[in-house]
Amino acid sequence: QASSMERFNSQNMINLLMLEFFLKVQQRNEKQTWDKECKVFIGGLKYNVGKSDLIDIFSHYGHVKNCWIARRPGGFGFVEMLSRRDTERAVRCLNGSFVHGFKVKVEM
């Protein structure tokens, strides 16, 4: 027979696990905010360009914090760099460059 203290501890554990679960769900549902100072628009992307491609390209200019590519309709995406300096350098170097054979527009 479980003592009242053991039942109390079990109920506390269940409550803590439920709270942890609901906090994780809430964090997933919150809209992710991007630093506008470090956010880059990339236009002219073709359907075969993936997130890993953009991360590889932009990581030559600094740490890539976030990456998102539109799919319906496609053709554009966003990258968030860690610093404004890296962002400006990436834009300066990549605007008008070619990704998978197609010229892209890169701007803040």
mmCIF file of N, CA, C and O in Angstrom:
data_model
loop_
_atom_site.group_PDB
_atom_site.id
_atom_site.type_symbol
_atom_site.label_atom_id
_atom_site.label_comp_id
_atom_site.label_asym_id
_atom_site.label_seq_id
_atom_site.Cartn_x
_atom_site.Cartn_y
_atom_site.Cartn_z
ATOM 1 N N GLN A 1 0.859 -1.177 0.000
ATOM 2 C CA GLN A 1 0.000 0.000 0.000
ATOM 3 C C GLN A 1 0.903 1.237 0.000
ATOM 4 O O GLN A 1 1.807 1.362 0.809
ATOM 5 N N ALA A 2 0.623 2.145 -0.919
ATOM 6 C CA ALA A 2 1.423 3.360 -1.052
ATOM 7 C C ALA A 2 1.040 4.352 0.038
ATOM 8 O O ALA A 2 -0.129 4.538 0.366
ATOM 9 N N SER A 3 2.053 4.963 0.583
ATOM 10 C CA SER A 3 1.805 5.976 1.606
ATOM 11 C C SER A 3 1.286 7.245 0.940
ATOM 12 O O SER A 3 1.393 7.437 -0.265
ATOM 13 N N SER A 4 0.719 8.115 1.748
ATOM 14 C CA SER A 4 0.204 9.376 1.207
ATOM 15 C C SER A 4 1.336 10.211 0.614
ATOM 16 O O SER A 4 1.146 10.916 -0.373
ATOM 17 N N MET A 5 2.545 10.128 1.152
ATOM 18 C CA MET A 5 3.690 10.871 0.633
ATOM 19 C C MET A 5 4.078 10.350 -0.755
ATOM 20 O O MET A 5 4.367 11.125 -1.657
ATOM 21 N N GLU A 6 4.055 9.026 -0.959
ATOM 22 C CA GLU A 6 4.369 8.457 -2.262
ATOM 23 C C GLU A 6 3.332 8.863 -3.303
ATOM 24 O O GLU A 6 3.673 9.186 -4.440
ATOM 25 N N ARG A 7 2.043 8.870 -2.932
ATOM 26 C CA ARG A 7 0.986 9.308 -3.849
ATOM 27 C C ARG A 7 1.164 10.782 -4.192
ATOM 28 O O ARG A 7 1.021 11.185 -5.330
ATOM 29 N N PHE A 8 1.524 11.577 -3.175
ATOM 30 C CA PHE A 8 1.734 13.007 -3.381
ATOM 31 C C PHE A 8 2.896 13.228 -4.353
ATOM 32 O O PHE A 8 2.792 14.016 -5.291
ATOM 33 N N ASN A 9 3.997 12.512 -4.168
ATOM 34 C CA ASN A 9 5.158 12.636 -5.050
ATOM 35 C C ASN A 9 4.836 12.175 -6.468
ATOM 36 O O ASN A 9 5.271 12.787 -7.438
ATOM 37 N N SER A 10 4.063 11.111 -6.596
ATOM 38 C CA SER A 10 3.667 10.626 -7.919
ATOM 39 C C SER A 10 2.809 11.659 -8.631
ATOM 40 O O SER A 10 2.989 11.927 -9.817
ATOM 41 N N GLN A 11 1.859 12.248 -7.912
ATOM 42 C CA GLN A 11 0.995 13.264 -8.511
ATOM 43 C C GLN A 11 1.802 14.498 -8.901
ATOM 44 O O GLN A 11 1.588 15.074 -9.962
ATOM 45 N N ASN A 12 2.758 14.887 -8.070
ATOM 46 C CA ASN A 12 3.620 16.025 -8.409
ATOM 47 C C ASN A 12 4.421 15.748 -9.681
ATOM 48 O O ASN A 12 4.575 16.619 -10.530
ATOM 49 N N MET A 13 4.933 14.544 -9.796
ATOM 50 C CA MET A 13 5.703 14.172 -10.980
ATOM 51 C C MET A 13 4.824 14.240 -12.222
ATOM 52 O O MET A 13 5.233 14.758 -13.257
ATOM 53 N N ILE A 14 3.619 13.729 -12.133
ATOM 54 C CA ILE A 14 2.679 13.789 -13.263
ATOM 55 C C ILE A 14 2.390 15.235 -13.626
ATOM 56 O O ILE A 14 2.410 15.612 -14.801
ATOM 57 N N ASN A 15 2.136 16.072 -12.636
ATOM 58 C CA ASN A 15 1.861 17.490 -12.887
ATOM 59 C C ASN A 15 3.054 18.182 -13.551
ATOM 60 O O ASN A 15 2.885 18.978 -14.471
ATOM 61 N N LEU A 16 4.262 17.879 -13.099
ATOM 62 C CA LEU A 16 5.454 18.480 -13.699
ATOM 63 C C LEU A 16 5.646 18.031 -15.138
ATOM 64 O O LEU A 16 5.989 18.837 -16.015
ATOM 65 N N LEU A 17 5.406 16.773 -15.419
ATOM 66 C CA LEU A 17 5.527 16.266 -16.784
ATOM 67 C C LEU A 17 4.488 16.902 -17.702
ATOM 68 O O LEU A 17 4.783 17.256 -18.847
ATOM 69 N N MET A 18 3.269 17.068 -17.203
ATOM 70 C CA MET A 18 2.218 17.712 -18.002
ATOM 71 C C MET A 18 2.577 19.172 -18.274
ATOM 72 O O MET A 18 2.406 19.659 -19.391
ATOM 73 N N LEU A 19 3.088 19.861 -17.270
ATOM 74 C CA LEU A 19 3.487 21.257 -17.439
ATOM 75 C C LEU A 19 4.603 21.374 -18.466
ATOM 76 O O LEU A 19 4.566 22.240 -19.349
ATOM 77 N N GLU A 20 5.584 20.504 -18.374
ATOM 78 C CA GLU A 20 6.686 20.513 -19.331
ATOM 79 C C GLU A 20 6.176 20.284 -20.753
ATOM 80 O O GLU A 20 6.574 20.958 -21.693
ATOM 81 N N PHE A 21 5.258 19.345 -20.918
ATOM 82 C CA PHE A 21 4.673 19.058 -22.226
ATOM 83 C C PHE A 21 3.953 20.286 -22.787
ATOM 84 O O PHE A 21 4.164 20.674 -23.932
ATOM 85 N N PHE A 22 3.104 20.919 -21.982
ATOM 86 C CA PHE A 22 2.352 22.085 -22.448
ATOM 87 C C PHE A 22 3.263 23.263 -22.762
ATOM 88 O O PHE A 22 3.019 24.008 -23.710
ATOM 89 N N LEU A 23 4.343 23.434 -22.031
ATOM 90 C CA LEU A 23 5.299 24.504 -22.332
ATOM 91 C C LEU A 23 5.990 24.261 -23.671
ATOM 92 O O LEU A 23 6.194 25.194 -24.448
ATOM 93 N N LYS A 24 6.335 23.015 -23.953
ATOM 94 C CA LYS A 24 6.954 22.688 -25.241
ATOM 95 C C LYS A 24 5.991 22.936 -26.394
ATOM 96 O O LYS A 24 6.374 23.464 -27.432
ATOM 97 N N VAL A 25 4.733 22.553 -26.211
ATOM 98 C CA VAL A 25 3.729 22.791 -27.249
ATOM 99 C C VAL A 25 3.561 24.288 -27.480
ATOM 100 O O VAL A 25 3.508 24.756 -28.614
ATOM 101 N N GLN A 26 3.508 25.060 -26.415
ATOM 102 C CA GLN A 26 3.352 26.505 -26.532
ATOM 103 C C GLN A 26 4.538 27.126 -27.263
ATOM 104 O O GLN A 26 4.360 27.987 -28.119
ATOM 105 N N GLN A 27 5.752 26.680 -26.961
ATOM 106 C CA GLN A 27 6.935 27.209 -27.627
ATOM 107 C C GLN A 27 6.894 26.917 -29.113
ATOM 108 O O GLN A 27 7.266 27.754 -29.925
ATOM 109 N N ARG A 28 6.427 25.744 -29.500
ATOM 110 C CA ARG A 28 6.327 25.395 -30.919
ATOM 111 C C ARG A 28 5.298 26.260 -31.627
ATOM 112 O O ARG A 28 5.445 26.574 -32.796
ATOM 113 N N ASN A 29 4.233 26.612 -30.908
ATOM 114 C CA ASN A 29 3.157 27.380 -31.523
ATOM 115 C C ASN A 29 3.443 28.876 -31.593
ATOM 116 O O ASN A 29 2.808 29.584 -32.360
ATOM 117 N N GLU A 30 4.387 29.347 -30.783
ATOM 118 C CA GLU A 30 4.723 30.769 -30.828
ATOM 119 C C GLU A 30 5.425 31.057 -32.142
ATOM 120 O O GLU A 30 6.276 30.304 -32.588
ATOM 121 N N LYS A 31 5.066 32.174 -32.743
ATOM 122 C CA LYS A 31 5.675 32.546 -34.003
ATOM 123 C C LYS A 31 7.135 32.908 -33.763
ATOM 124 O O LYS A 31 7.453 33.680 -32.876
ATOM 125 N N GLN A 32 7.986 32.324 -34.561
ATOM 126 C CA GLN A 32 9.411 32.587 -34.422
ATOM 127 C C GLN A 32 9.708 34.002 -34.901
ATOM 128 O O GLN A 32 9.257 34.417 -35.957
ATOM 129 N N THR A 33 10.443 34.760 -34.110
ATOM 130 C CA THR A 33 10.790 36.114 -34.507
ATOM 131 C C THR A 33 12.216 36.133 -35.030
ATOM 132 O O THR A 33 13.106 35.510 -34.464
ATOM 133 N N TRP A 34 12.409 36.843 -36.110
ATOM 134 C CA TRP A 34 13.715 36.975 -36.734
ATOM 135 C C TRP A 34 14.205 38.390 -36.514
ATOM 136 O O TRP A 34 13.423 39.341 -36.558
ATOM 137 N N ASP A 35 15.487 38.539 -36.315
ATOM 138 C CA ASP A 35 16.112 39.850 -36.157
ATOM 139 C C ASP A 35 16.121 40.539 -37.517
ATOM 140 O O ASP A 35 16.799 40.092 -38.442
ATOM 141 N N LYS A 36 15.375 41.629 -37.655
ATOM 142 C CA LYS A 36 15.263 42.328 -38.934
ATOM 143 C C LYS A 36 16.600 42.884 -39.413
ATOM 144 O O LYS A 36 16.812 43.051 -40.604
ATOM 145 N N GLU A 37 17.493 43.153 -38.486
ATOM 146 C CA GLU A 37 18.836 43.651 -38.837
ATOM 147 C C GLU A 37 19.673 42.568 -39.509
ATOM 148 O O GLU A 37 20.657 42.873 -40.170
ATOM 149 N N CYS A 38 19.308 41.317 -39.304
ATOM 150 C CA CYS A 38 20.114 40.188 -39.785
ATOM 151 C C CYS A 38 19.355 39.285 -40.745
ATOM 152 O O CYS A 38 19.806 38.185 -41.074
ATOM 153 N N LYS A 39 18.196 39.743 -41.209
ATOM 154 C CA LYS A 39 17.344 38.935 -42.081
ATOM 155 C C LYS A 39 17.609 39.290 -43.539
ATOM 156 O O LYS A 39 17.641 40.458 -43.915
ATOM 157 N N VAL A 40 17.794 38.261 -44.351
ATOM 158 C CA VAL A 40 18.129 38.428 -45.762
ATOM 159 C C VAL A 40 17.043 37.780 -46.615
ATOM 160 O O VAL A 40 16.630 36.647 -46.352
ATOM 161 N N PHE A 41 16.596 38.500 -47.644
ATOM 162 C CA PHE A 41 15.663 37.963 -48.636
ATOM 163 C C PHE A 41 16.476 37.412 -49.789
ATOM 164 O O PHE A 41 17.431 38.051 -50.251
ATOM 165 N N ILE A 42 16.098 36.226 -50.276
ATOM 166 C CA ILE A 42 16.729 35.639 -51.442
ATOM 167 C C ILE A 42 15.628 35.345 -52.447
ATOM 168 O O ILE A 42 14.728 34.552 -52.182
ATOM 169 N N GLY A 43 15.674 36.003 -53.589
ATOM 170 C CA GLY A 43 14.682 35.805 -54.645
ATOM 171 C C GLY A 43 15.305 35.148 -55.862
ATOM 172 O O GLY A 43 16.506 35.271 -56.096
ATOM 173 N N GLY A 44 14.478 34.465 -56.636
ATOM 174 C CA GLY A 44 14.941 33.811 -57.849
ATOM 175 C C GLY A 44 15.388 32.380 -57.634
ATOM 176 O O GLY A 44 16.061 31.797 -58.489
ATOM 177 N N LEU A 45 15.008 31.803 -56.499
ATOM 178 C CA LEU A 45 15.387 30.419 -56.206
ATOM 179 C C LEU A 45 14.563 29.452 -57.043
ATOM 180 O O LEU A 45 13.375 29.663 -57.266
ATOM 181 N N LYS A 46 15.170 28.397 -57.470
ATOM 182 C CA LYS A 46 14.469 27.353 -58.206
ATOM 183 C C LYS A 46 14.021 26.262 -57.247
ATOM 184 O O LYS A 46 14.505 26.152 -56.121
ATOM 185 N N TYR A 47 13.094 25.443 -57.688
ATOM 186 C CA TYR A 47 12.455 24.438 -56.833
ATOM 187 C C TYR A 47 13.447 23.460 -56.201
ATOM 188 O O TYR A 47 13.186 22.914 -55.140
ATOM 189 N N ASN A 48 14.586 23.234 -56.843
ATOM 190 C CA ASN A 48 15.517 22.219 -56.351
ATOM 191 C C ASN A 48 16.498 22.749 -55.304
ATOM 192 O O ASN A 48 17.332 22.000 -54.820
ATOM 193 N N VAL A 49 16.397 24.016 -54.936
ATOM 194 C CA VAL A 49 17.274 24.580 -53.905
ATOM 195 C C VAL A 49 16.678 24.261 -52.538
ATOM 196 O O VAL A 49 15.507 24.543 -52.277
ATOM 197 N N GLY A 50 17.472 23.675 -51.676
ATOM 198 C CA GLY A 50 17.012 23.308 -50.335
ATOM 199 C C GLY A 50 17.626 24.179 -49.264
ATOM 200 O O GLY A 50 18.544 24.969 -49.518
ATOM 201 N N LYS A 51 17.102 24.008 -48.053
ATOM 202 C CA LYS A 51 17.637 24.764 -46.908
ATOM 203 C C LYS A 51 19.127 24.524 -46.727
ATOM 204 O O LYS A 51 19.882 25.449 -46.486
ATOM 205 N N SER A 52 19.533 23.283 -46.862
ATOM 206 C CA SER A 52 20.952 22.969 -46.662
ATOM 207 C C SER A 52 21.828 23.679 -47.690
ATOM 208 O O SER A 52 22.951 24.081 -47.379
ATOM 209 N N ASP A 53 21.310 23.876 -48.911
ATOM 210 C CA ASP A 53 22.056 24.611 -49.931
ATOM 211 C C ASP A 53 22.285 26.058 -49.494
ATOM 212 O O ASP A 53 23.403 26.580 -49.578
ATOM 213 N N LEU A 54 21.206 26.712 -49.036
ATOM 214 C CA LEU A 54 21.335 28.111 -48.607
ATOM 215 C C LEU A 54 22.234 28.232 -47.384
ATOM 216 O O LEU A 54 23.047 29.157 -47.291
ATOM 217 N N ILE A 55 22.081 27.308 -46.457
ATOM 218 C CA ILE A 55 22.926 27.350 -45.255
ATOM 219 C C ILE A 55 24.392 27.203 -45.653
ATOM 220 O O ILE A 55 25.251 27.945 -45.154
ATOM 221 N N ASP A 56 24.688 26.281 -46.557
ATOM 222 C CA ASP A 56 26.070 26.104 -47.018
ATOM 223 C C ASP A 56 26.608 27.377 -47.672
ATOM 224 O O ASP A 56 27.737 27.787 -47.408
ATOM 225 N N ILE A 57 25.810 27.989 -48.518
ATOM 226 C CA ILE A 57 26.243 29.197 -49.237
ATOM 227 C C ILE A 57 26.458 30.358 -48.266
ATOM 228 O O ILE A 57 27.495 31.029 -48.293
ATOM 229 N N PHE A 58 25.479 30.604 -47.393
ATOM 230 C CA PHE A 58 25.553 31.754 -46.498
ATOM 231 C C PHE A 58 26.555 31.555 -45.362
ATOM 232 O O PHE A 58 27.074 32.530 -44.822
ATOM 233 N N SER A 59 26.843 30.325 -45.013
ATOM 234 C CA SER A 59 27.766 30.089 -43.903
ATOM 235 C C SER A 59 29.199 30.510 -44.240
ATOM 236 O O SER A 59 30.019 30.658 -43.338
ATOM 237 N N HIS A 60 29.485 30.756 -45.504
ATOM 238 C CA HIS A 60 30.800 31.294 -45.875
ATOM 239 C C HIS A 60 30.985 32.719 -45.371
ATOM 240 O O HIS A 60 32.113 33.221 -45.310
ATOM 241 N N TYR A 61 29.904 33.369 -44.993
ATOM 242 C CA TYR A 61 29.948 34.767 -44.561
ATOM 243 C C TYR A 61 29.664 34.938 -43.071
ATOM 244 O O TYR A 61 29.629 36.059 -42.578
ATOM 245 N N GLY A 62 29.437 33.851 -42.357
ATOM 246 C CA GLY A 62 29.169 33.912 -40.925
ATOM 247 C C GLY A 62 28.190 32.822 -40.517
ATOM 248 O O GLY A 62 27.783 31.982 -41.324
ATOM 249 N N HIS A 63 27.805 32.868 -39.256
ATOM 250 C CA HIS A 63 26.899 31.854 -38.707
ATOM 251 C C HIS A 63 25.465 32.097 -39.187
ATOM 252 O O HIS A 63 24.952 33.204 -39.072
ATOM 253 N N VAL A 64 24.834 31.059 -39.720
ATOM 254 C CA VAL A 64 23.437 31.126 -40.155
ATOM 255 C C VAL A 64 22.566 30.690 -38.983
ATOM 256 O O VAL A 64 22.674 29.569 -38.502
ATOM 257 N N LYS A 65 21.707 31.602 -38.537
ATOM 258 C CA LYS A 65 20.848 31.339 -37.382
ATOM 259 C C LYS A 65 19.549 30.637 -37.786
ATOM 260 O O LYS A 65 19.088 29.723 -37.110
ATOM 261 N N ASN A 66 18.942 31.066 -38.879
ATOM 262 C CA ASN A 66 17.681 30.501 -39.365
ATOM 263 C C ASN A 66 17.679 30.493 -40.887
ATOM 264 O O ASN A 66 18.343 31.312 -41.522
ATOM 265 N N CYS A 67 16.877 29.597 -41.436
ATOM 266 C CA CYS A 67 16.717 29.530 -42.887
ATOM 267 C C CYS A 67 15.317 29.012 -43.181
ATOM 268 O O CYS A 67 14.846 28.075 -42.542
ATOM 269 N N TRP A 68 14.660 29.640 -44.162
ATOM 270 C CA TRP A 68 13.313 29.221 -44.559
ATOM 271 C C TRP A 68 13.173 29.425 -46.058
ATOM 272 O O TRP A 68 13.597 30.452 -46.594
ATOM 273 N N ILE A 69 12.591 28.450 -46.743
ATOM 274 C CA ILE A 69 12.357 28.543 -48.181
ATOM 275 C C ILE A 69 10.873 28.328 -48.453
ATOM 276 O O ILE A 69 10.277 27.373 -47.961
ATOM 277 N N ALA A 70 10.295 29.232 -49.238
ATOM 278 C CA ALA A 70 8.888 29.117 -49.626
ATOM 279 C C ALA A 70 8.736 27.971 -50.621
ATOM 280 O O ALA A 70 9.615 27.728 -51.438
ATOM 281 N N ARG A 71 7.614 27.295 -50.538
ATOM 282 C CA ARG A 71 7.364 26.171 -51.451
ATOM 283 C C ARG A 71 6.103 26.343 -52.290
ATOM 284 O O ARG A 71 6.034 25.853 -53.398
ATOM 285 N N ARG A 72 5.081 27.019 -51.795
ATOM 286 C CA ARG A 72 3.821 27.195 -52.554
ATOM 287 C C ARG A 72 3.311 28.599 -52.379
ATOM 288 O O ARG A 72 2.604 28.854 -51.416
ATOM 289 N N PRO A 73 3.576 29.543 -53.196
ATOM 290 C CA PRO A 73 4.477 29.453 -54.340
ATOM 291 C C PRO A 73 5.929 29.514 -53.885
ATOM 292 O O PRO A 73 6.236 30.082 -52.843
ATOM 293 N N GLY A 74 6.787 28.973 -54.676
ATOM 294 C CA GLY A 74 8.209 28.961 -54.356
ATOM 295 C C GLY A 74 8.937 30.140 -54.984
ATOM 296 O O GLY A 74 8.329 31.106 -55.420
ATOM 297 N N GLY A 75 10.241 30.020 -55.006
ATOM 298 C CA GLY A 75 11.037 31.034 -55.688
ATOM 299 C C GLY A 75 11.754 32.009 -54.786
ATOM 300 O O GLY A 75 12.526 32.834 -55.254
ATOM 301 N N PHE A 76 11.513 31.936 -53.478
ATOM 302 C CA PHE A 76 12.189 32.854 -52.579
ATOM 303 C C PHE A 76 12.381 32.213 -51.211
ATOM 304 O O PHE A 76 11.806 31.179 -50.904
ATOM 305 N N GLY A 77 13.191 32.858 -50.423
ATOM 306 C CA GLY A 77 13.438 32.364 -49.077
ATOM 307 C C GLY A 77 14.063 33.443 -48.222
ATOM 308 O O GLY A 77 14.300 34.570 -48.689
ATOM 309 N N PHE A 78 14.323 33.111 -46.980
ATOM 310 C CA PHE A 78 14.957 34.033 -46.046
ATOM 311 C C PHE A 78 16.032 33.304 -45.268
ATOM 312 O O PHE A 78 15.895 32.122 -44.961
ATOM 313 N N VAL A 79 17.085 34.034 -44.972
ATOM 314 C CA VAL A 79 18.157 33.540 -44.119
ATOM 315 C C VAL A 79 18.379 34.587 -43.045
ATOM 316 O O VAL A 79 18.326 35.791 -43.312
ATOM 317 N N GLU A 80 18.601 34.136 -41.818
ATOM 318 C CA GLU A 80 18.944 35.041 -40.726
ATOM 319 C C GLU A 80 20.369 34.729 -40.296
ATOM 320 O O GLU A 80 20.688 33.597 -39.945
ATOM 321 N N MET A 81 21.208 35.746 -40.370
ATOM 322 C CA MET A 81 22.596 35.607 -39.935
ATOM 323 C C MET A 81 22.684 35.997 -38.464
ATOM 324 O O MET A 81 21.775 36.615 -37.914
ATOM 325 N N LEU A 82 23.794 35.663 -37.838
ATOM 326 C CA LEU A 82 23.965 35.949 -36.421
ATOM 327 C C LEU A 82 24.293 37.419 -36.156
ATOM 328 O O LEU A 82 23.861 37.972 -35.157
ATOM 329 N N SER A 83 25.006 38.075 -37.078
ATOM 330 C CA SER A 83 25.373 39.477 -36.856
ATOM 331 C C SER A 83 25.045 40.324 -38.078
ATOM 332 O O SER A 83 24.985 39.821 -39.206
ATOM 333 N N ARG A 84 24.850 41.598 -37.849
ATOM 334 C CA ARG A 84 24.563 42.528 -38.943
ATOM 335 C C ARG A 84 25.754 42.615 -39.895
ATOM 336 O O ARG A 84 25.583 42.691 -41.108
ATOM 337 N N ARG A 85 26.958 42.605 -39.353
ATOM 338 C CA ARG A 85 28.162 42.683 -40.185
ATOM 339 C C ARG A 85 28.197 41.512 -41.169
ATOM 340 O O ARG A 85 28.442 41.691 -42.363
ATOM 341 N N ASP A 86 27.935 40.295 -40.677
ATOM 342 C CA ASP A 86 27.906 39.117 -41.548
ATOM 343 C C ASP A 86 26.786 39.216 -42.570
ATOM 344 O O ASP A 86 26.951 38.820 -43.727
ATOM 345 N N THR A 87 25.659 39.751 -42.143
ATOM 346 C CA THR A 87 24.503 39.909 -43.032
ATOM 347 C C THR A 87 24.842 40.839 -44.188
ATOM 348 O O THR A 87 24.593 40.520 -45.356
ATOM 349 N N GLU A 88 25.415 41.988 -43.869
ATOM 350 C CA GLU A 88 25.773 42.968 -44.900
ATOM 351 C C GLU A 88 26.803 42.396 -45.876
ATOM 352 O O GLU A 88 26.712 42.602 -47.087
ATOM 353 N N ARG A 89 27.771 41.666 -45.342
ATOM 354 C CA ARG A 89 28.801 41.061 -46.192
ATOM 355 C C ARG A 89 28.190 40.008 -47.120
ATOM 356 O O ARG A 89 28.510 39.958 -48.314
ATOM 357 N N ALA A 90 27.292 39.188 -46.608
ATOM 358 C CA ALA A 90 26.638 38.170 -47.430
ATOM 359 C C ALA A 90 25.823 38.810 -48.551
ATOM 360 O O ALA A 90 25.887 38.374 -49.702
ATOM 361 N N VAL A 91 25.084 39.858 -48.217
ATOM 362 C CA VAL A 91 24.270 40.547 -49.228
ATOM 363 C C VAL A 91 25.173 41.143 -50.302
ATOM 364 O O VAL A 91 24.924 40.986 -51.507
ATOM 365 N N ARG A 92 26.232 41.814 -49.883
ATOM 366 C CA ARG A 92 27.163 42.454 -50.822
ATOM 367 C C ARG A 92 27.791 41.418 -51.765
ATOM 368 O O ARG A 92 27.912 41.645 -52.965
ATOM 369 N N CYS A 93 28.153 40.277 -51.223
ATOM 370 C CA CYS A 93 28.842 39.260 -52.023
ATOM 371 C C CYS A 93 27.912 38.364 -52.840
ATOM 372 O O CYS A 93 28.305 37.890 -53.912
ATOM 373 N N LEU A 94 26.708 38.141 -52.355
ATOM 374 C CA LEU A 94 25.830 37.156 -53.006
ATOM 375 C C LEU A 94 24.787 37.750 -53.939
ATOM 376 O O LEU A 94 24.243 37.025 -54.791
ATOM 377 N N ASN A 95 24.470 39.034 -53.800
ATOM 378 C CA ASN A 95 23.461 39.626 -54.682
ATOM 379 C C ASN A 95 23.952 39.550 -56.122
ATOM 380 O O ASN A 95 25.060 39.962 -56.449
ATOM 381 N N GLY A 96 23.134 38.973 -56.995
ATOM 382 C CA GLY A 96 23.493 38.814 -58.399
ATOM 383 C C GLY A 96 24.303 37.558 -58.682
ATOM 384 O O GLY A 96 24.682 37.317 -59.833
ATOM 385 N N SER A 97 24.564 36.768 -57.666
ATOM 386 C CA SER A 97 25.312 35.525 -57.874
ATOM 387 C C SER A 97 24.371 34.441 -58.404
ATOM 388 O O SER A 97 23.169 34.661 -58.547
ATOM 389 N N PHE A 98 24.931 33.271 -58.681
ATOM 390 C CA PHE A 98 24.146 32.174 -59.237
ATOM 391 C C PHE A 98 24.043 31.034 -58.226
ATOM 392 O O PHE A 98 25.039 30.643 -57.626
ATOM 393 N N VAL A 99 22.814 30.557 -58.029
ATOM 394 C CA VAL A 99 22.551 29.407 -57.169
ATOM 395 C C VAL A 99 21.890 28.344 -58.042
ATOM 396 O O VAL A 99 20.832 28.602 -58.633
ATOM 397 N N HIS A 100 22.544 27.209 -58.162
ATOM 398 C CA HIS A 100 22.081 26.110 -59.019
ATOM 399 C C HIS A 100 21.850 26.600 -60.449
ATOM 400 O O HIS A 100 20.887 26.204 -61.117
ATOM 401 N N GLY A 101 22.722 27.498 -60.899
ATOM 402 C CA GLY A 101 22.677 27.968 -62.282
ATOM 403 C C GLY A 101 21.737 29.127 -62.552
ATOM 404 O O GLY A 101 21.610 29.558 -63.698
ATOM 405 N N PHE A 102 21.092 29.665 -61.519
ATOM 406 C CA PHE A 102 20.153 30.764 -61.726
ATOM 407 C C PHE A 102 20.553 31.970 -60.886
ATOM 408 O O PHE A 102 20.916 31.834 -59.718
ATOM 409 N N LYS A 103 20.462 33.142 -61.511
ATOM 410 C CA LYS A 103 20.824 34.387 -60.837
ATOM 411 C C LYS A 103 19.809 34.702 -59.747
ATOM 412 O O LYS A 103 18.605 34.631 -59.968
ATOM 413 N N VAL A 104 20.309 35.050 -58.563
ATOM 414 C CA VAL A 104 19.422 35.349 -57.434
ATOM 415 C C VAL A 104 19.581 36.801 -56.988
ATOM 416 O O VAL A 104 20.620 37.427 -57.181
ATOM 417 N N LYS A 105 18.524 37.287 -56.396
ATOM 418 C CA LYS A 105 18.511 38.621 -55.801
ATOM 419 C C LYS A 105 18.635 38.425 -54.287
ATOM 420 O O LYS A 105 17.852 37.677 -53.690
ATOM 421 N N VAL A 106 19.612 39.068 -53.680
ATOM 422 C CA VAL A 106 19.847 38.939 -52.242
ATOM 423 C C VAL A 106 19.856 40.339 -51.645
ATOM 424 O O VAL A 106 20.663 41.177 -52.050
ATOM 425 N N GLU A 107 18.953 40.585 -50.709
ATOM 426 C CA GLU A 107 18.867 41.922 -50.113
ATOM 427 C C GLU A 107 18.324 41.868 -48.699
ATOM 428 O O GLU A 107 17.667 40.910 -48.310
ATOM 429 N N MET A 108 18.629 42.925 -47.957
ATOM 430 C CA MET A 108 18.135 43.034 -46.575
ATOM 431 C C MET A 108 16.755 43.673 -46.612
ATOM 432 O O MET A 108 16.407 44.412 -47.469
#
